[in-house]
PDB file of C-alpha atoms and ligand atoms in Angstrom:
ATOM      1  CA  UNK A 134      15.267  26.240   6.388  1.00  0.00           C
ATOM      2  CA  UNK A 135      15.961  22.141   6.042  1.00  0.00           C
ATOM      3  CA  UNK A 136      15.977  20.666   3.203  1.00  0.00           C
ATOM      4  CA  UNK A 137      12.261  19.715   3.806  1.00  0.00           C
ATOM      5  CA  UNK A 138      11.545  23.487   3.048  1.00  0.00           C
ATOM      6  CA  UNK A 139       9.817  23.625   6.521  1.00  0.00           C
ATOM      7  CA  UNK A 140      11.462  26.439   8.931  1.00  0.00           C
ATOM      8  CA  UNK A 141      11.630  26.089  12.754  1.00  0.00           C
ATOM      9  CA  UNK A 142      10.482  29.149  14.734  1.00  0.00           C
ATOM     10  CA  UNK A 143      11.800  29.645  18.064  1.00  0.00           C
ATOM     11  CA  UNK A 144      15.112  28.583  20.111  1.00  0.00           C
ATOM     12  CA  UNK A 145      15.622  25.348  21.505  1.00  0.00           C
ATOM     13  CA  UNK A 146      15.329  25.545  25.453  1.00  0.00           C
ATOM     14  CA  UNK A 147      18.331  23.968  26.409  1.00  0.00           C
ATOM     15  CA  UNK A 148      17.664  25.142  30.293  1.00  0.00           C
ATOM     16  CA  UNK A 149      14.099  23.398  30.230  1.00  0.00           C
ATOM     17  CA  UNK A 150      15.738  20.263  28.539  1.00  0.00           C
ATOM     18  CA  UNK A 151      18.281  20.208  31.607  1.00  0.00           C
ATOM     19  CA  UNK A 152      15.982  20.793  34.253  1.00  0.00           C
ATOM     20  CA  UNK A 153      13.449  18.279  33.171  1.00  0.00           C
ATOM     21  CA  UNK A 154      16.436  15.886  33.121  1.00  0.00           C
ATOM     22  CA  UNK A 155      17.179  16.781  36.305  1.00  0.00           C
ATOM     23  CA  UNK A 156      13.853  16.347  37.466  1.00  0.00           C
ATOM     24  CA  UNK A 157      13.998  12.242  36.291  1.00  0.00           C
ATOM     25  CA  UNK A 158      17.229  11.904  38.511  1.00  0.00           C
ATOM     26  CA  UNK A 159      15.064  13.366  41.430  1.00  0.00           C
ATOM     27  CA  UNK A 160      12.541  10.771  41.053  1.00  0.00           C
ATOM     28  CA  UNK A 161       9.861  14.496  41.257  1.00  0.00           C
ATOM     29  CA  UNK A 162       6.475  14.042  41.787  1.00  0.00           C
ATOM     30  CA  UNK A 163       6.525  10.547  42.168  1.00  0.00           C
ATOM     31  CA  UNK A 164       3.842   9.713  45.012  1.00  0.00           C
ATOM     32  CA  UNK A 165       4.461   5.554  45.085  1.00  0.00           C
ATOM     33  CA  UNK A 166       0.113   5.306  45.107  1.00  0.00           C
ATOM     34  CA  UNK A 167      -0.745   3.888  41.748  1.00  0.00           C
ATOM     35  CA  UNK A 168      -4.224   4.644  40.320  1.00  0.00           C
ATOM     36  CA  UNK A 169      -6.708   3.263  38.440  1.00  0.00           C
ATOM     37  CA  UNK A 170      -8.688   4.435  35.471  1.00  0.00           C
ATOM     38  CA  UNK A 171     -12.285   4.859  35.879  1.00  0.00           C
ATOM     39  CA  UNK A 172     -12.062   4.542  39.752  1.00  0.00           C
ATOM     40  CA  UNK A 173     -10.320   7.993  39.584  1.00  0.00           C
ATOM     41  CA  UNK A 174     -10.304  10.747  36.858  1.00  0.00           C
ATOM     42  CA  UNK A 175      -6.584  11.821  38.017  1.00  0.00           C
ATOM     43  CA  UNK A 176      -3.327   9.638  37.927  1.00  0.00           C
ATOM     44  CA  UNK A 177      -1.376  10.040  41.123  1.00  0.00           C
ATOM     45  CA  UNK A 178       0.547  13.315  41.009  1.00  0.00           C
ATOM     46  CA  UNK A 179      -1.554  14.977  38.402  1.00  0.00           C
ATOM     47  CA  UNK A 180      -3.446  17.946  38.882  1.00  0.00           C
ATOM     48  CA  UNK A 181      -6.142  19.315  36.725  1.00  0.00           C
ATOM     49  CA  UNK A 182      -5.326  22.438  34.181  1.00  0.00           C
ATOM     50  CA  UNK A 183      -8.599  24.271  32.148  1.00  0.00           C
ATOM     51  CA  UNK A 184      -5.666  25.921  29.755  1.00  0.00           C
ATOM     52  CA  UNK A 185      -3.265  24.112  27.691  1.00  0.00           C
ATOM     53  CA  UNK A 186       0.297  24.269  28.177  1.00  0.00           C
ATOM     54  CA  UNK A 187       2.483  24.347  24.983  1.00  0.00           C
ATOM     55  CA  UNK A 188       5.608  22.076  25.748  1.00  0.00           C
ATOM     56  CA  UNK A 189       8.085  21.454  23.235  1.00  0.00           C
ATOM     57  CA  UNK A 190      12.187  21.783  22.544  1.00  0.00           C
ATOM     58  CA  UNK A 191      11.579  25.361  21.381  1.00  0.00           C
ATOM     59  CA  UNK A 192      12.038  25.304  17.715  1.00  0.00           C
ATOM     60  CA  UNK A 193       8.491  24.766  16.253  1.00  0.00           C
ATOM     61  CA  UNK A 194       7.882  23.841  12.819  1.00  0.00           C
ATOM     62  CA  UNK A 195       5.905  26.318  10.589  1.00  0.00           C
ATOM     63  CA  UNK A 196       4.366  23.935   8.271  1.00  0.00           C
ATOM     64  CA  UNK A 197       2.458  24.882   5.608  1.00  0.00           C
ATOM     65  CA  UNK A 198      -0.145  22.306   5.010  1.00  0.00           C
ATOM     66  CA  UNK A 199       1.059  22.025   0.961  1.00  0.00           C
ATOM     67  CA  UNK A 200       4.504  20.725   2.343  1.00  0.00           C
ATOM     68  CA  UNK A 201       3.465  18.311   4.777  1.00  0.00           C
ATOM     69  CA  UNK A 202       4.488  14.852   3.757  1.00  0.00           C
ATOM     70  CA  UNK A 203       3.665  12.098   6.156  1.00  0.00           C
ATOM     71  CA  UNK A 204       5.699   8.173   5.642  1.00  0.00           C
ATOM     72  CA  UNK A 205       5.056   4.861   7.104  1.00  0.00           C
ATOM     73  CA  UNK A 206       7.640   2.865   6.387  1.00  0.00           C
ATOM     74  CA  UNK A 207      10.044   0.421   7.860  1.00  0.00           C
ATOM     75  CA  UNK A 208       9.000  -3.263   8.593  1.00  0.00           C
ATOM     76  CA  UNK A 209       5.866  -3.107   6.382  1.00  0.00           C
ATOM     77  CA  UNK A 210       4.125  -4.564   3.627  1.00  0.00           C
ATOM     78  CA  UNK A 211       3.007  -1.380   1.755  1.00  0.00           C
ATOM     79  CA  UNK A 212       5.044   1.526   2.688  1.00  0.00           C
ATOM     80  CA  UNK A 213       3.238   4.931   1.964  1.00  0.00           C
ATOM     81  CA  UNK A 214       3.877   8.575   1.676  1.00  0.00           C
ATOM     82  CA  UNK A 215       0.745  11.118   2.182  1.00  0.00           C
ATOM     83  CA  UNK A 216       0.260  14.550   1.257  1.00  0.00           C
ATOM     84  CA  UNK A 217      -1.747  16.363   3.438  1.00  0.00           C
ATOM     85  CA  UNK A 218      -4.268  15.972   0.450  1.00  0.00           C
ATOM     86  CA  UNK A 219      -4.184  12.454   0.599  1.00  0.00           C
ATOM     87  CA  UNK A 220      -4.322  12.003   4.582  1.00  0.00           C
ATOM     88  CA  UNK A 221      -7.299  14.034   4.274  1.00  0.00           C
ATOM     89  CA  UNK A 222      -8.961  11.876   2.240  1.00  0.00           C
ATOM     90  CA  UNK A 223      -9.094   9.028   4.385  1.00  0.00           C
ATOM     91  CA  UNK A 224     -11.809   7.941   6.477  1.00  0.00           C
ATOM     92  CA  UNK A 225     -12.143  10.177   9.620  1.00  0.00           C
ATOM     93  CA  UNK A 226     -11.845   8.814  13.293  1.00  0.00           C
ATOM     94  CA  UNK A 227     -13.003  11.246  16.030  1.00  0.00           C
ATOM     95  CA  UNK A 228     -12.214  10.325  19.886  1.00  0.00           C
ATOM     96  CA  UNK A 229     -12.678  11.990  23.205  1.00  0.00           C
ATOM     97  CA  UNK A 230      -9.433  11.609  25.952  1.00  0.00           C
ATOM     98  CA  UNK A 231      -7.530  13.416  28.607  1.00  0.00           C
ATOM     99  CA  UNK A 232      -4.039  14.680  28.317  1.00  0.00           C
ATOM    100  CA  UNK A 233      -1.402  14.215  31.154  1.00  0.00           C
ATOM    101  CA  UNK A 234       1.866  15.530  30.784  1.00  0.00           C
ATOM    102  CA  UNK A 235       5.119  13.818  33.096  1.00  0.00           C
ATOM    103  CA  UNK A 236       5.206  17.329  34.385  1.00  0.00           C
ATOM    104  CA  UNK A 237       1.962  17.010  36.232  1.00  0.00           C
ATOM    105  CA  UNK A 238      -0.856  18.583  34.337  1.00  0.00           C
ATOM    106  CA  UNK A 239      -3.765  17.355  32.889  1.00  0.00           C
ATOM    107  CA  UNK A 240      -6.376  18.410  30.947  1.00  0.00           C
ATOM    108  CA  UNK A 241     -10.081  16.561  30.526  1.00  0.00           C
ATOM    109  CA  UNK A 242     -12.141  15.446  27.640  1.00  0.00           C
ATOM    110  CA  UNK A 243     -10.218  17.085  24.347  1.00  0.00           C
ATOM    111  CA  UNK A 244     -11.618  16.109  21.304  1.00  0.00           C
ATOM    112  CA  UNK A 245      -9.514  14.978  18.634  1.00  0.00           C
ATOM    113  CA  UNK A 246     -10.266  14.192  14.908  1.00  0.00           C
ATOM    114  CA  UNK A 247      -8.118  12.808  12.129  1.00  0.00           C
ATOM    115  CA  UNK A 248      -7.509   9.376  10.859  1.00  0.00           C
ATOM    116  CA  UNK A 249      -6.970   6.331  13.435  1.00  0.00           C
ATOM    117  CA  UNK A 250      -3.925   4.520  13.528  1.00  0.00           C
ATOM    118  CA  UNK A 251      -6.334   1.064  13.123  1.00  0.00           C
ATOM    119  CA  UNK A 252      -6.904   2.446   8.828  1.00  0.00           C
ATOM    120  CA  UNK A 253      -3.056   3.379   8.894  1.00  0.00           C
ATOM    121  CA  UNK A 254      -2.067   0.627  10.023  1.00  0.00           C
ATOM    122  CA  UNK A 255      -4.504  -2.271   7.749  1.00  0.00           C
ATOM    123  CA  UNK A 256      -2.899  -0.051   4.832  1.00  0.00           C
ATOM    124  CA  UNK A 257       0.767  -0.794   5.632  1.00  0.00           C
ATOM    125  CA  UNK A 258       0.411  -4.047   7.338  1.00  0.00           C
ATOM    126  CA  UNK A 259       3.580  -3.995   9.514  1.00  0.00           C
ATOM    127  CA  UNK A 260       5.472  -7.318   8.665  1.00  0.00           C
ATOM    128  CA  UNK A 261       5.468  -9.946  11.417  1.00  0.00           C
ATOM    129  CA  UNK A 262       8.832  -8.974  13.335  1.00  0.00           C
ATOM    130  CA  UNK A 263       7.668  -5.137  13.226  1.00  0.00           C
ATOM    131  CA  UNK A 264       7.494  -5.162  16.942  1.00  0.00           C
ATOM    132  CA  UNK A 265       7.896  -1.562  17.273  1.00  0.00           C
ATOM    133  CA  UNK A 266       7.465   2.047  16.189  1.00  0.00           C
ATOM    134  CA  UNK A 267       9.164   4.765  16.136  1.00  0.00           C
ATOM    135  CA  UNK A 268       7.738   8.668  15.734  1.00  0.00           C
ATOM    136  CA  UNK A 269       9.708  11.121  13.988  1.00  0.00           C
ATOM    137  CA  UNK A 270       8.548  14.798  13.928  1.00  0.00           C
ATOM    138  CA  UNK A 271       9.547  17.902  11.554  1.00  0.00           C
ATOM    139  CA  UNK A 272      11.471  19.300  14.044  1.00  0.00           C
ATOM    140  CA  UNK A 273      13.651  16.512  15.052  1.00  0.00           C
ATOM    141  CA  UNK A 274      12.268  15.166  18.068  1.00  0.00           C
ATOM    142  CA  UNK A 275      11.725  11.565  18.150  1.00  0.00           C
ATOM    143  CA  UNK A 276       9.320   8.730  20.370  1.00  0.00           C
ATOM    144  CA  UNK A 277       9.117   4.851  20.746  1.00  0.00           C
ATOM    145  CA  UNK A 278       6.236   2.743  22.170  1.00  0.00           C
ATOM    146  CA  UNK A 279       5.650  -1.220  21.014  1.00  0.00           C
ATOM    147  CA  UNK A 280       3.819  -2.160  18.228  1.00  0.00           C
ATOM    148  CA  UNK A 281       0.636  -3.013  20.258  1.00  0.00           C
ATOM    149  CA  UNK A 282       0.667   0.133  21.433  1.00  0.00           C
ATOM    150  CA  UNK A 283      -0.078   2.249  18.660  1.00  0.00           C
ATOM    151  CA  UNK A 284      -2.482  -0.216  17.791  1.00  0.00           C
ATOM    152  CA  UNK A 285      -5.069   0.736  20.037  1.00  0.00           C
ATOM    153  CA  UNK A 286      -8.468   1.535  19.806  1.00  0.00           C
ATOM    154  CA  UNK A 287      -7.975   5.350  20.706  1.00  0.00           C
ATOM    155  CA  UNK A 288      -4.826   6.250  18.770  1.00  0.00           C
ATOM    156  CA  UNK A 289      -5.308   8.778  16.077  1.00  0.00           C
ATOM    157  CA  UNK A 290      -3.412  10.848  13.867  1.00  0.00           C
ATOM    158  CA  UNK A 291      -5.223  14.240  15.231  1.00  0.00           C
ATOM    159  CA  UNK A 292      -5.613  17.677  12.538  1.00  0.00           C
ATOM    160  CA  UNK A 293      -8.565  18.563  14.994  1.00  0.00           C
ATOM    161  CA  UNK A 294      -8.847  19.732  18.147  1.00  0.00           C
ATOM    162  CA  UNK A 295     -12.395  20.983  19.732  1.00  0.00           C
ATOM    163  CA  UNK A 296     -13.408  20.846  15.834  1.00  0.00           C
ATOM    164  CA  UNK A 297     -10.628  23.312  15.035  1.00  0.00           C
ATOM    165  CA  UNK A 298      -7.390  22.726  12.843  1.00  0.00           C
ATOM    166  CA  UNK A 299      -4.623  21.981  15.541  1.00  0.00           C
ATOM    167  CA  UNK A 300      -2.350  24.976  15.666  1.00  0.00           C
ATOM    168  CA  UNK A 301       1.398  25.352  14.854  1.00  0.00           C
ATOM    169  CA  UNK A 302       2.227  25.512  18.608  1.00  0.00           C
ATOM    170  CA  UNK A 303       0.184  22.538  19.869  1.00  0.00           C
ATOM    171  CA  UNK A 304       1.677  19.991  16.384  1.00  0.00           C
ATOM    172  CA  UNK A 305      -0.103  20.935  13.402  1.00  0.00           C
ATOM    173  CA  UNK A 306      -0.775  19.678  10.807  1.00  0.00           C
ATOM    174  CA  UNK A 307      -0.693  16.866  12.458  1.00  0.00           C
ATOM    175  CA  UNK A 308      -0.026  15.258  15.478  1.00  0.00           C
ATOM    176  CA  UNK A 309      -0.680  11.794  17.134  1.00  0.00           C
ATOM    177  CA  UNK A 310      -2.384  11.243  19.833  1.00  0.00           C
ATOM    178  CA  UNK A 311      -1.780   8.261  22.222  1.00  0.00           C
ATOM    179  CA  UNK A 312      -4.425   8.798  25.264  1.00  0.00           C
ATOM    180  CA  UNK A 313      -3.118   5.874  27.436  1.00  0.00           C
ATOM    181  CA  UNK A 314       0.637   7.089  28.005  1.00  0.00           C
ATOM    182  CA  UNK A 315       1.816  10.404  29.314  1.00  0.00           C
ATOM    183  CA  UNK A 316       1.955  13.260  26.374  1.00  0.00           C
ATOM    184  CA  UNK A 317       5.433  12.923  25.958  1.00  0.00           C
ATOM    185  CA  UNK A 318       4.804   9.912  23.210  1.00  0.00           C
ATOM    186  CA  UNK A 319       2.390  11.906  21.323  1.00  0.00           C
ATOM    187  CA  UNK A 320       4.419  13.716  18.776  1.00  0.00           C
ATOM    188  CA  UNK A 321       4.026  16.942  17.397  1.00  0.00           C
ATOM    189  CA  UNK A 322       4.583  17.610  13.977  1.00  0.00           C
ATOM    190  CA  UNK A 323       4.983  13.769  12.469  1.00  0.00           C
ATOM    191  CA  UNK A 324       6.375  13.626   9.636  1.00  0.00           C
ATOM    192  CA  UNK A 325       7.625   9.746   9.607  1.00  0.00           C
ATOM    193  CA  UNK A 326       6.299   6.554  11.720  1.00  0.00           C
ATOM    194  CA  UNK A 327       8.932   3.907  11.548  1.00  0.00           C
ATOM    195  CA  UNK A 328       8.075  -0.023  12.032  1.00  0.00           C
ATOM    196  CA  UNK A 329      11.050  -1.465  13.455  1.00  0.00           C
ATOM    197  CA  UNK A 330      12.007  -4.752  15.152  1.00  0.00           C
ATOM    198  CA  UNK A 331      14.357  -3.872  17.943  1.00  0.00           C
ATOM    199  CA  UNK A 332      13.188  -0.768  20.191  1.00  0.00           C
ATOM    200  CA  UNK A 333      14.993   2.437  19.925  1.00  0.00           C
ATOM    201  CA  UNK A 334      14.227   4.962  22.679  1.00  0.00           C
ATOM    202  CA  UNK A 335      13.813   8.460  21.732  1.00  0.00           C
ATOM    203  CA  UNK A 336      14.277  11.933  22.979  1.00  0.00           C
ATOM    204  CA  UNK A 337      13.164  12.216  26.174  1.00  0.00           C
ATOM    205  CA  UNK A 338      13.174   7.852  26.314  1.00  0.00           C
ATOM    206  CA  UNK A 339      17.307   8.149  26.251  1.00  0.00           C
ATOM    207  CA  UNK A 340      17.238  11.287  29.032  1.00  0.00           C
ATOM    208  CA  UNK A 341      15.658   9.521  31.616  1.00  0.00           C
ATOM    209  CA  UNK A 342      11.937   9.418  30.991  1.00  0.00           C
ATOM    210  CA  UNK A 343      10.392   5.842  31.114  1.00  0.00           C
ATOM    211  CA  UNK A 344      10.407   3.749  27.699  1.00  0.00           C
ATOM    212  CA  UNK A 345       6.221   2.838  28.255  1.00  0.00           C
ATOM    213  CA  UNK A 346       5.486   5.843  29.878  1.00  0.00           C
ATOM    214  CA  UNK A 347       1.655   4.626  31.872  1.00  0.00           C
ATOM    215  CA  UNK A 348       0.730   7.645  33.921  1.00  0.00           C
ATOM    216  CA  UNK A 349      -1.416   5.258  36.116  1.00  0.00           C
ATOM    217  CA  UNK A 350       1.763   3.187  37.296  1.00  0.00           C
ATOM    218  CA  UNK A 351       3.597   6.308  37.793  1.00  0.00           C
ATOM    219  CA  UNK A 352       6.034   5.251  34.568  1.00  0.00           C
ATOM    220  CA  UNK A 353       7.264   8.654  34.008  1.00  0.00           C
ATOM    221  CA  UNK A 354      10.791   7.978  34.627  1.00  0.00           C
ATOM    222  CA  UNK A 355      13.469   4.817  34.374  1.00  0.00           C
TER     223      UNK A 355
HETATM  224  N1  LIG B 290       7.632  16.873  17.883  1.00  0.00           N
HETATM  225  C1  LIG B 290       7.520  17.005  19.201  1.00  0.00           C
HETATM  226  N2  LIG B 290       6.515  16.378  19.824  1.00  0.00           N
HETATM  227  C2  LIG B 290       6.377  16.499  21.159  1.00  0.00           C
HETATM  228  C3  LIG B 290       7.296  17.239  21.936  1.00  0.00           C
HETATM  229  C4  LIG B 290       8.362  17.891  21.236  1.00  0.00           C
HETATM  230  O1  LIG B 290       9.229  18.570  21.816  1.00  0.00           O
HETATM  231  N3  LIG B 290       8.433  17.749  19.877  1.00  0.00           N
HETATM  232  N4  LIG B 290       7.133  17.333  23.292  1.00  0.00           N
HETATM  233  C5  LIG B 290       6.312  16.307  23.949  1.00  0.00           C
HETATM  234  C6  LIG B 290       5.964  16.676  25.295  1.00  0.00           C
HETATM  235  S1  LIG B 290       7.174  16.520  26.474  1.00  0.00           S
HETATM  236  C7  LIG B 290       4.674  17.015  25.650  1.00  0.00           C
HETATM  237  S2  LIG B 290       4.216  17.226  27.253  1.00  0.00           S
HETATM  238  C8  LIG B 290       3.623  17.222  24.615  1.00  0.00           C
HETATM  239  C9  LIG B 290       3.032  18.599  24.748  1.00  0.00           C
HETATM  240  O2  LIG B 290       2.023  18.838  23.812  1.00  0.00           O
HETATM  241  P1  LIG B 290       1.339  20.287  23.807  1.00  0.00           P
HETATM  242  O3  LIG B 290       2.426  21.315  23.611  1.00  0.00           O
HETATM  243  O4  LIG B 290       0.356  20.274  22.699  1.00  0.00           O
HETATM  244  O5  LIG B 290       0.683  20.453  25.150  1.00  0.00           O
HETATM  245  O6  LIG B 290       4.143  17.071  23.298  1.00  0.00           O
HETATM  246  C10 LIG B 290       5.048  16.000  23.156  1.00  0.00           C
HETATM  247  N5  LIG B 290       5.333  15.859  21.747  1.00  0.00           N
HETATM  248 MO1  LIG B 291       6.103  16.717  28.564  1.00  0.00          MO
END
């Protein structure tokens, strides 16, 4: 128990952690053939999955919905602090993307709904030298992209997958969902979104993996 109230379930895979580090040093699966969306439906070195993987550090919040606070804060005009309540009050955003994970899979036309990042964002209004954001998630894991990033069209704050609550092992309550980069910068289990104006690389961002993170450049490690 943390002093959020929220427990963690699980271990944390320290072997998986390792070997996906090691994996970076190897330069794995990187094919040197960059792609192009809409010519192609697969980035280079991706294969297709039907299933979904759950991939994680191990120790997965168990949040119930009632304790679920979400902050945006930082460089901003109007910081704010939702209850799950309040998120779900807000207009709803639906949007249609693939997944692709750094660790080769990818899965076709999910459909997320929750709130877009465009309403988040008009209510905080990052001040002007908020140039980037960071996630943070319940259980500890952190991600970075620029401010322009997050800003897109297709970024959501996803409750819903397939029309269905997002379970506890895939980031519910709440998760966002960034379609352009690889998975690895769409956090599970947000609990805080950070406007900063220096970058600050997170978890896997510090252990090799690539700060932007395009899966059609083949950015999935530097
Ligand atoms: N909070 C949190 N978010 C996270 C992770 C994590 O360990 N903790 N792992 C990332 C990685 S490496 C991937 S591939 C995706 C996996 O999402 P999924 O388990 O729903 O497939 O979540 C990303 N978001
Ligand atoms: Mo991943």
């Amino acid at each position: 128990m943390k002093d959020d109230g929220v427990s963690l379930i699980g271990e944390i895979k320290k072997k998986l952690i390792e070997k996906k580090q090691e994996w970076a040093k190897q330069g794995r699966l990187l094919t040197g053939r960059p792609g192009a969306p809409g010519a192609e439906r697969l980035p280079p070195g991706q294969r297709e999955t039907r299933d979904w993987p759950v991939l994680d550090l191990g120790l997965q919040p168990d949040i119930k919905p009632e304790q679920w606070r979400l902050k945006v804060d930082g460089l901003v005009e109007n910081p704010l602090e939702w209850s799950f309540a309040d998120f779900q009050a807000q207009p709803q955003f639906d949007d249609v993307s693939d997944m692709h994970c750094v660790t080769a899979w990818s899965r076709f036309d999910n459909l997320w709904q929750g709130v877009s990042a465009k309403h988040v964002i008009a209510l905080v209004a990052p001040k002007p030298e908020a140039r980037f954001v960071v996630f943070h998630s319940y259980d500890g894991y952190t991600t970075n992209v620029p401010r322009a990033v997050f800003e897109d069209d297709d970024v959501l704050l996803a409750h819903s997958w397939e029309g269905k609550p997002i379970p506890r092992e895939h980031g519910g309550p709440v998760r966002i969902i960034l379609p352009k980069l690889y998975l690895w910068k769409s956090a599970k289990w947000v609990k805080r979104i950070e406007y900063l104006s220096g970058d600050r690389p997170g978890f896997w961002e510090v252990r090799g993996y690539h700060n932007h993170g395009d899966p059609w450049t083949e950015e999935r490690y530097g």
